[in-house]
Amino acid sequence: MTRPADPSAERRTMVPSKFIFGLSPVGSAALRAAPPSRRPPLAPGGSGLGVRAVVIGSVATASLAAGLAAAAGTALRHGRPAGRRRFAREVARTVARLGPTFIKAAQVLGTRRDVVPALLCDELSMLQDDVPPMDAAQSRAALREVYGDRLDTVFASVEETPVASGSIACVYRATLPDGATVAVKLRRPGIGPQMAADLGLLRRGASVVARLPMFRGVPVREVVDSLCESVLGQLDLGREGRDLDRLREDLGGVPRVRVPRVHAAASRPAAIVMDFIPDLAVDTGARCPRAMRRTFAASTLTVVYQMLFINGFVHCDLHPGNLYFTRSGQVVVLDAGFSVQLSDKMRGLFADFFLNMSIGRGDRCAAIVLESAIGVADDADVPAFTEGVKDLVARSYRLSAKEFSLIAFAGELFDLQRRYGVAASPELVFPLLSLLVVEGTVRSLDPDIDFQETAKPVLNRALFGIR
């Protein structure tokens, strides 16, 4: 399906890795786990915060109790695995009933397979924003709020019907005075204080949960703080615009890669204005000749490896709504809302991890995870963890390129961490996440591609300090 596309409109497409975030195209089918009428309102400010906390607690308690009962019934009829799957689904439905802030936070939490069971990650990652777009009157009011009396001088025209809509922003097609067609990603008025209030309640809840005996040794506060910062970061469209500019600069030397240009003079803290890229479709790659598909796959991996091993600034959300291919052979990278900056130390450690994984040195891989961990439980079994990682790397090293799966490798690695009490640093998890997100796309383009062999030229450049 071909649709008008822009640098910030994210299509929610089911991909094998199921790591999906951001905006949903207007009119697309959404995962409606609970009707809007049953969801609590967005978080109010001031004195209403206590009321919001009561509403959240009541909805969560009632929904989880019903979900637990349903899961127990499923387990009795179909076995414990089916019961666990049902409960994970009910948890996701509970999150959906709590509204957009919690959906956004759960989407990020769904990436943390190092601390959250895979079944629950799958369900959380499939949650979608179900927020109607702003109507024409709301759009006009929002634009006037951001641009004031300068609106008519900044833009020659702005279409009042958004091309995409999400809980944080809507996206509009517009024309600048010089005739350039641009995309305007416009933050919803008042969404910042609302989401900040909800996330504050989430942090307070994490502080309570962290004190429970069953969560002793689990970095609950650290994980919740990290996901809250990720969600709040998506509210700062000024930062996102700068991050998109950074990606454009970092990837400028990678052949056949395009990142849209940000129009800084027209942008504002609550609005990003960038090149509108027309005629993008999620199925372009599938419709291209086999040779071009193989080129797309290699170019996509090179983009990720360039970010991971050379520049250290990583786009963690390259799902098919942020990654497109053109008939002219270009790879188009959109939206920098979920990006992380790796420290030089962590970039080096991740490159070291990937290199040793590719040559079968599991002991060094285990040492890197332990060195970068944010916490090791008092009763952690470090020797058993090390042996588990050595066995995992040895088994993976012997697999052919077609048989090797990063998703399976990461899932087993994270399971070892949970089992033996090792809490990985988000700085190590997010780079791996960026690879997991693109694996499904890359495999669909070229099932025989060798992830580790493709990385070697970029790893060699990283080891020799060549940018």
XYZ file of C-alpha atoms in Angstrom:
467
model
C 0.000 0.000 0.000
C 1.358 3.411 -0.955
C 0.507 6.345 1.267
C 1.776 9.883 1.763
C 4.829 9.495 3.961
C 6.838 11.933 6.007
C 9.864 11.790 8.274
C 7.880 11.537 11.478
C 4.841 9.473 10.600
C 5.380 6.013 11.980
C 3.317 3.165 10.608
C 2.489 0.506 13.161
C 3.481 -2.648 11.342
C 3.764 -6.051 12.941
C 7.352 -7.219 12.559
C 8.929 -10.401 13.936
C 10.897 -8.555 16.596
C 7.730 -6.759 17.740
C 9.595 -3.680 18.941
C 7.317 -0.887 17.780
C 6.789 2.678 18.937
C 5.508 6.060 17.874
C 2.774 7.392 15.627
C -0.013 5.461 13.930
C -1.196 6.494 10.465
C -4.633 8.082 10.561
C -7.234 5.514 9.588
C -5.051 2.430 10.234
C -6.332 -0.448 12.338
C -5.187 -0.260 15.958
C -4.952 -2.837 18.694
C -7.915 -1.767 20.794
C -7.449 -3.713 24.002
C -10.046 -1.599 25.771
C -12.636 0.867 24.456
C -11.820 4.530 25.104
C -14.905 4.914 27.253
C -13.431 2.491 29.792
C -10.087 4.257 30.043
C -9.296 6.790 32.784
C -8.726 10.364 31.635
C -5.250 11.730 31.134
C -3.475 12.821 34.287
C -4.641 16.167 35.638
C -2.338 18.647 37.271
C -2.238 20.046 40.799
C -4.827 18.741 43.259
C -6.204 16.303 40.713
C -3.076 14.141 41.004
C -4.413 12.307 44.043
C -7.669 11.567 42.254
C -5.735 10.264 39.265
C -3.706 7.987 41.558
C -6.903 6.548 43.031
C -8.373 5.979 39.568
C -5.202 4.271 38.353
C -5.054 2.064 41.439
C -8.716 1.086 41.180
C -8.591 0.304 37.464
C -5.318 -1.633 37.739
C -6.462 -3.660 40.775
C -9.818 -4.610 39.285
C -8.401 -5.380 35.852
C -5.467 -7.454 37.121
C -7.701 -9.404 39.513
C -10.047 -10.299 36.658
C -7.053 -11.123 34.452
C -5.530 -13.395 37.085
C -8.810 -15.282 37.430
C -9.084 -15.661 33.648
C -5.463 -16.860 33.427
C -6.047 -19.400 36.194
C -9.034 -20.781 34.310
C -7.006 -20.994 31.109
C -4.206 -22.804 32.938
C -6.637 -25.394 34.317
C -8.120 -26.076 30.896
C -5.064 -25.812 28.653
C -1.992 -25.989 30.890
C 0.353 -23.555 32.597
C 2.064 -22.175 29.447
C -1.324 -21.133 28.044
C -2.215 -19.617 31.417
C 0.971 -17.560 31.473
C 0.294 -16.303 27.947
C -3.246 -15.340 28.961
C -2.021 -13.436 32.023
C 0.569 -11.543 29.961
C -2.228 -10.542 27.578
C -4.390 -9.391 30.490
C -1.524 -7.268 31.849
C -1.267 -5.554 28.443
C -5.016 -4.945 28.438
C -4.747 -3.404 31.890
C -2.064 -1.033 30.612
C -4.302 -0.082 27.672
C -7.085 0.854 30.088
C -4.750 3.214 31.947
C -4.312 5.446 28.902
C -1.646 6.768 26.512
C 1.084 7.572 29.064
C 1.140 4.022 30.377
C 0.906 2.564 26.877
C 3.948 4.609 25.850
C 5.873 3.512 28.959
C 4.873 -0.128 28.413
C 6.095 -0.017 24.812
C 9.528 0.985 26.081
C 9.387 -1.598 28.902
C 8.574 -4.216 26.272
C 12.111 -3.797 24.934
C 13.736 -4.739 28.262
C 13.889 -8.481 27.735
C 16.794 -8.574 30.141
C 14.458 -7.908 33.097
C 10.946 -8.686 31.786
C 9.837 -12.196 30.677
C 9.654 -12.626 26.903
C 5.923 -13.455 26.927
C 5.106 -10.170 28.618
C 7.507 -8.257 26.354
C 5.683 -9.598 23.310
C 2.324 -8.371 24.602
C 3.580 -4.974 25.803
C 5.436 -4.324 22.555
C 2.234 -4.852 20.550
C 0.342 -2.132 22.412
C -0.653 0.767 20.190
C -1.751 4.312 20.866
C -5.485 4.638 20.297
C -5.789 8.414 20.361
C -7.967 10.206 17.792
C -6.245 12.887 15.695
C -6.819 16.544 16.426
C -9.701 17.926 14.394
C -9.329 20.997 12.171
C -10.229 23.467 14.941
C -7.830 21.833 17.406
C -5.093 21.759 14.771
C -5.487 25.451 14.032
C -5.444 26.279 17.750
C -2.323 24.141 18.321
C -0.493 25.761 15.410
C -1.380 29.237 16.665
C -0.219 28.300 20.160
C 3.202 27.255 18.808
C 3.704 29.914 16.114
C 1.491 32.776 17.266
C 1.208 35.663 14.825
C 4.138 34.319 12.772
C 2.234 31.260 11.529
C 1.327 32.871 8.204
C 4.896 34.036 7.627
C 6.520 30.686 8.536
C 4.214 28.636 6.273
C 2.509 29.421 2.990
C -0.052 26.740 3.857
C -0.660 23.901 6.320
C -3.121 21.072 5.697
C -5.499 20.915 8.660
C -6.044 17.157 8.484
C -3.050 15.268 9.915
C -1.429 12.480 7.923
C -0.542 10.668 11.165
C -1.599 10.794 14.787
C -0.215 9.556 18.106
C -0.575 10.244 21.802
C 2.191 12.859 21.781
C 1.941 14.533 18.370
C 0.164 14.784 15.042
C 1.865 15.228 11.678
C 0.771 17.640 8.949
C 1.824 18.297 5.390
C 2.736 21.950 4.825
C 4.369 24.325 2.342
C 7.055 26.875 3.153
C 7.081 30.356 1.559
C 9.798 29.208 -0.875
C 7.498 26.429 -2.132
C 9.222 23.515 -0.342
C 6.880 20.770 0.868
C 7.560 19.828 4.482
C 6.226 17.668 7.284
C 5.264 19.377 10.550
C 5.288 17.178 13.641
C 3.160 19.148 16.140
C 2.941 18.290 19.832
C -0.533 18.075 21.339
C -1.251 21.055 23.611
C -1.003 20.228 27.321
C 0.323 16.700 26.768
C 3.623 17.431 28.555
C 2.242 18.148 32.058
C -0.276 15.325 31.704
C 2.327 12.693 30.859
C 4.830 14.043 33.396
C 2.210 13.684 36.144
C 1.394 10.105 35.143
C 5.076 9.181 34.965
C 5.596 10.710 38.416
C 2.929 8.354 39.744
C 4.628 5.467 37.956
C 7.937 6.311 39.660
C 6.229 6.402 43.055
C 4.691 3.012 42.361
C 8.105 1.631 41.407
C 9.530 2.819 44.746
C 6.858 0.836 46.567
C 7.313 -2.288 44.431
C 11.109 -2.180 44.844
C 10.675 -2.695 48.595
C 8.778 -5.967 48.192
C 10.826 -9.097 49.057
C 10.116 -10.772 45.715
C 11.784 -7.869 43.870
C 14.904 -7.728 46.012
C 17.945 -7.524 43.730
C 15.834 -6.475 40.731
C 16.688 -2.915 39.541
C 13.050 -1.795 39.561
C 13.741 1.890 40.166
C 16.524 2.016 37.573
C 14.398 0.342 34.892
C 11.376 2.574 35.576
C 13.550 5.711 35.669
C 15.054 4.703 32.323
C 11.690 4.119 30.635
C 10.262 7.367 32.084
C 13.205 9.300 30.685
C 12.665 7.625 27.307
C 8.999 8.661 27.265
C 9.723 12.210 28.463
C 12.447 12.496 25.848
C 9.831 11.966 23.135
C 7.982 15.057 24.383
C 10.952 17.286 23.593
C 10.560 17.862 19.871
C 13.352 20.429 19.912
C 15.748 17.717 21.081
C 14.317 15.265 18.561
C 14.997 17.746 15.760
C 18.606 18.106 16.888
C 18.925 14.328 17.085
C 17.604 13.967 13.543
C 20.217 16.485 12.391
C 22.873 14.452 14.226
C 21.774 11.272 12.457
C 21.831 13.044 9.104
C 25.404 14.161 9.767
C 26.566 10.789 11.117
C 25.088 8.798 8.231
C 25.975 11.313 5.539
C 28.981 9.273 4.457
C 27.127 5.941 4.219
C 26.294 5.219 0.557
C 22.642 5.073 -0.515
C 21.316 6.361 2.850
C 19.025 9.375 3.222
C 17.921 11.167 6.412
C 15.477 14.085 6.008
C 16.769 17.606 6.563
C 15.344 19.575 9.486
C 14.264 23.142 8.737
C 15.542 24.709 11.941
C 14.228 28.210 11.243
C 10.660 26.894 10.981
C 10.943 24.448 13.890
C 10.014 25.187 17.484
C 10.356 23.327 20.830
C 6.874 21.885 20.250
C 7.168 21.359 16.482
C 9.671 19.780 14.090
C 9.628 20.874 10.454
C 11.494 18.592 8.067
C 11.616 17.492 4.449
C 8.484 15.700 3.314
C 9.524 12.546 1.481
C 6.727 11.429 -0.854
C 5.839 8.069 -2.331
C 7.285 5.932 0.450
C 5.659 2.555 0.999
C 6.468 -0.224 3.440
C 6.380 -2.863 0.687
C 8.802 -1.211 -1.765
C 11.645 -3.529 -0.763
C 9.517 -6.628 -1.283
C 8.591 -5.483 -4.790
C 12.181 -4.838 -5.901
C 14.441 -7.330 -7.752
C 16.375 -9.832 -5.643
C 19.731 -8.091 -6.201
C 18.339 -4.767 -4.969
C 16.763 -6.451 -1.935
C 20.160 -7.860 -1.003
C 21.655 -4.377 -1.344
C 18.931 -2.934 0.873
C 19.632 -5.583 3.541
C 23.394 -4.911 3.556
C 22.882 -1.125 3.582
C 20.447 -1.349 6.502
C 22.897 -3.377 8.581
C 25.706 -0.988 7.665
C 23.572 1.911 8.965
C 23.089 0.177 12.321
C 26.737 -0.871 12.599
C 27.875 2.666 11.720
C 25.762 4.000 14.596
C 26.847 1.299 17.039
C 30.558 0.984 16.393
C 31.650 4.287 14.829
C 29.445 7.217 15.892
C 27.911 5.916 19.131
C 24.616 7.738 18.512
C 22.010 5.029 17.994
C 18.495 5.118 16.533
C 16.829 2.311 18.525
C 13.517 2.212 16.667
C 14.141 1.303 13.021
C 10.891 -0.599 12.538
C 9.223 -0.495 9.073
C 7.485 2.801 9.883
C 10.853 4.516 10.349
C 12.830 2.622 7.722
C 11.908 2.792 4.050
C 13.425 1.823 0.714
C 13.057 3.656 -2.582
C 12.941 2.464 -6.167
C 16.145 4.414 -6.793
C 17.989 2.205 -4.281
C 18.017 4.513 -1.246
C 17.539 3.532 2.385
C 15.502 6.250 4.136
C 15.848 6.658 7.917
C 13.101 8.619 9.682
C 12.249 9.848 13.199
C 14.848 10.123 15.959
C 12.407 10.107 18.871
C 13.983 7.044 20.502
C 17.741 7.515 20.172
C 20.535 7.010 22.691
C 24.087 8.290 22.979
C 26.600 5.623 23.971
C 29.588 6.601 26.037
C 32.940 5.914 24.392
C 33.513 3.173 26.952
C 30.182 1.462 26.234
C 30.626 1.800 22.473
C 33.982 0.070 22.829
C 32.522 -2.639 25.060
C 29.676 -3.328 22.657
C 32.057 -3.546 19.705
C 34.228 -5.886 21.784
C 31.170 -7.978 22.685
C 30.032 -8.281 19.074
C 33.519 -9.113 17.812
C 34.032 -11.833 20.420
C 30.561 -13.211 19.753
C 31.459 -13.505 16.060
C 34.657 -15.446 16.788
C 33.181 -17.699 19.482
C 34.840 -16.265 22.637
C 32.004 -16.671 25.105
C 34.140 -16.087 28.207
C 34.988 -12.564 27.032
C 31.328 -11.885 26.159
C 30.291 -12.871 29.689
C 33.003 -10.651 31.183
C 31.768 -7.666 29.155
C 28.178 -8.114 30.363
C 29.411 -8.349 33.971
C 31.704 -5.338 33.560
C 28.876 -3.162 32.211
C 26.096 -4.448 34.521
C 24.237 -1.901 36.656
C 23.794 -4.481 39.396
C 24.621 -8.026 40.434
C 22.347 -9.624 43.032
C 23.803 -10.676 46.377
C 22.977 -14.296 45.576
C 24.034 -14.060 41.905
C 25.697 -17.173 40.512
C 28.406 -15.517 38.416
C 30.265 -18.755 37.500
C 27.016 -20.340 36.258
C 26.204 -17.200 34.274
C 29.652 -17.242 32.672
C 29.343 -20.909 31.728
C 25.871 -20.270 30.295
C 27.132 -17.428 28.097
C 30.113 -19.503 26.931
C 27.765 -22.311 25.903
C 25.381 -19.887 24.162
C 28.174 -18.245 22.156
C 29.701 -21.612 21.260
C 26.379 -22.930 19.958
C 25.633 -19.712 18.048
C 29.136 -19.604 16.550
C 28.612 -23.001 14.936
C 25.340 -22.003 13.259
C 25.179 -21.025 9.608
C 24.249 -17.449 8.763
C 20.741 -18.539 7.775
C 20.219 -20.443 11.048
C 21.592 -17.748 13.352
C 18.958 -15.505 14.970
C 19.819 -12.398 16.957
C 16.374 -12.478 18.556
C 16.932 -16.029 19.801
C 20.481 -15.202 20.930
C 19.393 -12.085 22.838
C 16.407 -13.883 24.358
C 18.634 -16.621 25.762
C 21.239 -14.103 26.957
C 18.601 -12.085 28.804
C 17.158 -15.279 30.292
C 20.610 -16.145 31.660
C 20.852 -12.671 33.215
C 17.477 -12.985 34.918
C 18.178 -16.543 36.086
C 21.550 -15.771 37.637
C 20.905 -12.265 38.986
C 22.834 -10.035 36.562
C 21.141 -6.722 35.649
C 22.438 -5.446 32.307
C 23.101 -1.780 31.701
C 20.519 -0.088 29.440
C 23.506 1.181 27.447
C 24.261 -2.424 26.508
C 20.606 -3.402 26.004
C 19.569 -0.512 23.716
C 22.293 -1.113 21.084
C 21.292 -4.764 20.940
C 17.685 -3.611 20.662
C 18.535 -1.571 17.557
C 19.752 -4.767 15.886
C 16.758 -6.814 17.029
C 14.361 -4.241 15.576
C 15.841 -4.509 12.071
C 16.448 -8.270 12.026
C 12.983 -9.128 10.705
C 13.213 -6.523 7.948
C 16.740 -7.550 6.951
C 15.920 -11.279 6.925
C 12.849 -10.670 4.774
C 15.048 -8.876 2.230
C 17.927 -11.366 2.297
C 17.382 -14.610 4.252
C 21.028 -15.625 3.729
C 22.685 -12.459 5.033
C 25.436 -12.969 7.604
C 24.991 -10.401 10.390
C 28.428 -11.071 11.853
C 30.347 -11.103 8.559
C 28.651 -7.872 7.436
C 29.790 -6.225 10.673
C 33.502 -6.983 10.255
C 34.463 -4.079 7.922
C 32.772 -1.574 10.262
C 34.268 -3.262 13.340
C 37.727 -3.014 11.794
C 37.198 0.695 11.174
C 36.051 1.106 14.773
C 39.069 -0.767 16.144
C 41.428 1.447 14.136
C 39.545 4.641 15.045
C 38.457 5.411 11.464
C 35.284 7.538 11.336
